[in-house]
């Protein structure tokens, strides 16, 4: 089996590539040109994957990527994925995150119409939620240009499935994190901050809305659900979530506590990190995924928080002063 992954250099792309390699897939990744390489997350598997230069903004390069890879499965994970940036660059976000889906679907329709297609849809589409928990039937109410662009990509995927009989599915994934999460997202910002404070590199962590609630899972678990969706007989959309919700404050409490610190001594709220419109709370209902895909998350919320803190401590601690026991019961599994 051959898979083509857009966004292979991102958090999910790197976990998905590892997962597919472990199942014997030939893995192709789309990377965009930049002045310096950005392959940290895939360095350890670099010699096992094939990379193809293309861009979600460029139809010709995407069509060539599909023609060259001749994939059985295409996973479209590439996007401008940071919500605050979408308020500052709404047009670019629409181009990458929205119209980019049209370009990749066109490339598949013309060059590999039998390939199965996975679109990375998002719980951000539920935005100002109309019911709790959110299911595959909950109407969307996006609250950011990013969320609006994802709604376009979502419905376009449904439309290509219904119009052209393509095996095209959307995974509506709730927030999922890991030690490979970008440093600007709140979870990684917190665990990086905790590690810096513990190591004496800084003393405070400035955050925005501490009361926002998210249904947070572990990225390694979520890429398994993406693959399972493409192994079904019928193409269908699925919510992928833990069903549990926590505040940003809860995340801080566990993260600081895991290194013997109190978040109240270090976290400062700063209006600079508030958004023009906020998504106050998200809670997914993973029942369809559990029943039909046999999917279940394996890493709990607190295990994931501690895993991320451990990994950041390890990364930031100077080699010479690394201590063996940082007060954790478990070893890093990143
Ligand atoms: P991420 O770490 O931000 O990775 C995004 C990837 O997209 C990177 O590889 C990036 O390449 C690539 N990319 C961006 N613009 C591109 C362009 N114009 N052409 C080609 N590649 C481009 O995101 P993630 O957390 O792995 O998320 C993967 C996908 O799932 C995204 O679509 C995201 O919106 C969606 N999603 C994520 C979550 C979550 O909680 N993580 C939840 C729901 C949905 P560079 O390395 O070159 O920047
Ligand atoms: N980034 C950030 N930085 N967020 C903060 C901060 C801060 O300093 N302080 C509080 N928050 C709050 C945000 O206001 C938001 O309510 C919540 O923390 C989560 O923010 P992010 O981690 O930036 O993620 P997100 O929920 O906006 O978006 C992520 O999840 C979506 C799925 O629901 C991204 O991965 C999206 O790409 C993804 O689709």
PDB file of C-alpha atoms in Angstrom, residues 96-210:
ATOM      1  CA  UNK A  96      -4.292  27.007   2.482  1.00  0.00           C
ATOM      2  CA  UNK A  97      -6.906  25.554   4.753  1.00  0.00           C
ATOM      3  CA  UNK A  98      -9.999  25.947   2.548  1.00  0.00           C
ATOM      4  CA  UNK A  99      -9.214  26.150  -1.180  1.00  0.00           C
ATOM      5  CA  UNK A 100      -6.197  23.859  -0.661  1.00  0.00           C
ATOM      6  CA  UNK A 101      -8.730  21.054  -0.122  1.00  0.00           C
ATOM      7  CA  UNK A 102     -10.307  21.784  -3.521  1.00  0.00           C
ATOM      8  CA  UNK A 103      -6.868  21.610  -5.151  1.00  0.00           C
ATOM      9  CA  UNK A 104      -5.945  18.259  -3.637  1.00  0.00           C
ATOM     10  CA  UNK A 105      -9.388  16.791  -4.388  1.00  0.00           C
ATOM     11  CA  UNK A 106      -9.072  17.929  -8.019  1.00  0.00           C
ATOM     12  CA  UNK A 107      -5.588  16.398  -8.217  1.00  0.00           C
ATOM     13  CA  UNK A 108      -6.960  13.063  -6.963  1.00  0.00           C
ATOM     14  CA  UNK A 109     -10.077  13.175  -9.164  1.00  0.00           C
ATOM     15  CA  UNK A 110      -7.913  13.655 -12.246  1.00  0.00           C
ATOM     16  CA  UNK A 111      -4.785  11.639 -11.450  1.00  0.00           C
ATOM     17  CA  UNK A 112      -5.838   8.850  -9.031  1.00  0.00           C
ATOM     18  CA  UNK A 113      -9.654   8.704  -8.760  1.00  0.00           C
ATOM     19  CA  UNK A 114      -9.607   5.336  -6.969  1.00  0.00           C
ATOM     20  CA  UNK A 115      -7.419   6.643  -4.130  1.00  0.00           C
ATOM     21  CA  UNK A 116      -9.125   6.954  -0.746  1.00  0.00           C
ATOM     22  CA  UNK A 117      -9.039  10.471   0.724  1.00  0.00           C
ATOM     23  CA  UNK A 118      -8.874  11.662   4.336  1.00  0.00           C
ATOM     24  CA  UNK A 119      -9.586  15.329   5.159  1.00  0.00           C
ATOM     25  CA  UNK A 120      -8.417  16.775   8.487  1.00  0.00           C
ATOM     26  CA  UNK A 121     -11.605  18.455   9.668  1.00  0.00           C
ATOM     27  CA  UNK A 122     -11.751  20.056  13.091  1.00  0.00           C
ATOM     28  CA  UNK A 123     -13.860  20.518  16.211  1.00  0.00           C
ATOM     29  CA  UNK A 124     -13.172  24.231  15.695  1.00  0.00           C
ATOM     30  CA  UNK A 125     -16.053  23.991  13.150  1.00  0.00           C
ATOM     31  CA  UNK A 126     -18.483  23.585  16.110  1.00  0.00           C
ATOM     32  CA  UNK A 127     -17.215  26.901  17.542  1.00  0.00           C
ATOM     33  CA  UNK A 128     -20.029  28.480  19.551  1.00  0.00           C
ATOM     34  CA  UNK A 129     -21.455  25.046  20.196  1.00  0.00           C
ATOM     35  CA  UNK A 130     -25.134  24.412  19.485  1.00  0.00           C
ATOM     36  CA  UNK A 131     -25.291  21.261  21.622  1.00  0.00           C
ATOM     37  CA  UNK A 132     -23.103  19.280  24.025  1.00  0.00           C
ATOM     38  CA  UNK A 133     -21.554  16.834  23.438  1.00  0.00           C
ATOM     39  CA  UNK A 134     -20.886  17.471  19.743  1.00  0.00           C
ATOM     40  CA  UNK A 135     -21.630  14.592  17.360  1.00  0.00           C
ATOM     41  CA  UNK A 136     -21.437  14.031  13.590  1.00  0.00           C
ATOM     42  CA  UNK A 137     -24.936  15.580  13.403  1.00  0.00           C
ATOM     43  CA  UNK A 138     -24.264  18.775  15.405  1.00  0.00           C
ATOM     44  CA  UNK A 139     -24.580  21.882  13.191  1.00  0.00           C
ATOM     45  CA  UNK A 140     -21.443  23.988  12.721  1.00  0.00           C
ATOM     46  CA  UNK A 141     -20.982  27.540  14.072  1.00  0.00           C
ATOM     47  CA  UNK A 142     -17.326  28.446  13.422  1.00  0.00           C
ATOM     48  CA  UNK A 143     -15.815  31.319  15.401  1.00  0.00           C
ATOM     49  CA  UNK A 144     -12.617  32.036  13.468  1.00  0.00           C
ATOM     50  CA  UNK A 145     -11.482  32.383   9.848  1.00  0.00           C
ATOM     51  CA  UNK A 146      -9.696  29.052  10.429  1.00  0.00           C
ATOM     52  CA  UNK A 147     -12.960  27.398  11.493  1.00  0.00           C
ATOM     53  CA  UNK A 148     -14.795  28.867   8.500  1.00  0.00           C
ATOM     54  CA  UNK A 149     -12.106  27.580   6.105  1.00  0.00           C
ATOM     55  CA  UNK A 150     -12.337  24.110   7.684  1.00  0.00           C
ATOM     56  CA  UNK A 151     -16.124  24.086   7.170  1.00  0.00           C
ATOM     57  CA  UNK A 152     -15.532  24.719   3.450  1.00  0.00           C
ATOM     58  CA  UNK A 153     -12.995  21.866   3.264  1.00  0.00           C
ATOM     59  CA  UNK A 154     -15.357  19.600   5.170  1.00  0.00           C
ATOM     60  CA  UNK A 155     -18.369  20.143   2.928  1.00  0.00           C
ATOM     61  CA  UNK A 156     -16.251  19.995  -0.222  1.00  0.00           C
ATOM     62  CA  UNK A 157     -15.065  16.533   0.852  1.00  0.00           C
ATOM     63  CA  UNK A 158     -18.688  15.458   1.362  1.00  0.00           C
ATOM     64  CA  UNK A 159     -19.546  16.964  -2.017  1.00  0.00           C
ATOM     65  CA  UNK A 160     -16.802  15.106  -3.944  1.00  0.00           C
ATOM     66  CA  UNK A 161     -17.926  11.870  -2.266  1.00  0.00           C
ATOM     67  CA  UNK A 162     -21.536  12.467  -3.331  1.00  0.00           C
ATOM     68  CA  UNK A 163     -20.805  13.946  -6.777  1.00  0.00           C
ATOM     69  CA  UNK A 164     -18.036  11.687  -8.063  1.00  0.00           C
ATOM     70  CA  UNK A 165     -18.371   8.551  -5.948  1.00  0.00           C
ATOM     71  CA  UNK A 166     -14.929   9.109  -4.435  1.00  0.00           C
ATOM     72  CA  UNK A 167     -13.981   7.396  -1.162  1.00  0.00           C
ATOM     73  CA  UNK A 168     -13.559  10.738   0.609  1.00  0.00           C
ATOM     74  CA  UNK A 169     -14.023  11.131   4.383  1.00  0.00           C
ATOM     75  CA  UNK A 170     -13.619  13.831   6.999  1.00  0.00           C
ATOM     76  CA  UNK A 171     -12.338  13.141  10.477  1.00  0.00           C
ATOM     77  CA  UNK A 172     -13.730  15.773  12.846  1.00  0.00           C
ATOM     78  CA  UNK A 173     -10.870  15.633  15.306  1.00  0.00           C
ATOM     79  CA  UNK A 174     -10.935  17.373  18.656  1.00  0.00           C
ATOM     80  CA  UNK A 175      -7.725  18.918  20.034  1.00  0.00           C
ATOM     81  CA  UNK A 176      -4.863  16.450  20.204  1.00  0.00           C
ATOM     82  CA  UNK A 177      -1.451  17.181  21.564  1.00  0.00           C
ATOM     83  CA  UNK A 178       1.985  15.657  22.078  1.00  0.00           C
ATOM     84  CA  UNK A 179       5.600  16.590  22.707  1.00  0.00           C
ATOM     85  CA  UNK A 180       5.695  17.376  18.963  1.00  0.00           C
ATOM     86  CA  UNK A 181       2.970  20.039  19.227  1.00  0.00           C
ATOM     87  CA  UNK A 182       3.931  23.500  17.935  1.00  0.00           C
ATOM     88  CA  UNK A 183       5.155  25.792  20.743  1.00  0.00           C
ATOM     89  CA  UNK A 184       2.437  28.400  20.092  1.00  0.00           C
ATOM     90  CA  UNK A 185      -0.492  26.107  21.004  1.00  0.00           C
ATOM     91  CA  UNK A 186      -1.588  26.464  24.622  1.00  0.00           C
ATOM     92  CA  UNK A 187      -0.690  22.951  25.823  1.00  0.00           C
ATOM     93  CA  UNK A 188       2.876  23.035  24.535  1.00  0.00           C
ATOM     94  CA  UNK A 189       3.257  26.667  25.598  1.00  0.00           C
ATOM     95  CA  UNK A 190       2.391  25.540  29.133  1.00  0.00           C
ATOM     96  CA  UNK A 191       4.652  22.468  29.231  1.00  0.00           C
ATOM     97  CA  UNK A 192       7.545  24.423  27.690  1.00  0.00           C
ATOM     98  CA  UNK A 193       6.914  27.188  30.275  1.00  0.00           C
ATOM     99  CA  UNK A 194       6.789  24.693  33.156  1.00  0.00           C
ATOM    100  CA  UNK A 195      10.102  23.168  32.073  1.00  0.00           C
ATOM    101  CA  UNK A 196      11.753  26.603  31.758  1.00  0.00           C
ATOM    102  CA  UNK A 197      10.482  27.681  35.198  1.00  0.00           C
ATOM    103  CA  UNK A 198      11.585  24.396  36.792  1.00  0.00           C
ATOM    104  CA  UNK A 199      15.063  24.810  35.291  1.00  0.00           C
ATOM    105  CA  UNK A 200      15.291  28.445  36.465  1.00  0.00           C
ATOM    106  CA  UNK A 201      15.276  29.874  32.932  1.00  0.00           C
ATOM    107  CA  UNK A 202      12.248  32.109  33.605  1.00  0.00           C
ATOM    108  CA  UNK A 203       9.742  32.692  36.382  1.00  0.00           C
ATOM    109  CA  UNK A 204       6.416  33.478  34.742  1.00  0.00           C
ATOM    110  CA  UNK A 205       4.102  32.176  32.036  1.00  0.00           C
ATOM    111  CA  UNK A 206       1.725  34.601  30.319  1.00  0.00           C
ATOM    112  CA  UNK A 207      -1.540  33.091  29.061  1.00  0.00           C
ATOM    113  CA  UNK A 208      -4.942  34.235  27.806  1.00  0.00           C
ATOM    114  CA  UNK A 209      -8.296  32.679  28.709  1.00  0.00           C
ATOM    115  CA  UNK A 210      -7.749  30.122  31.488  1.00  0.00           C
TER     116      UNK A 210
END
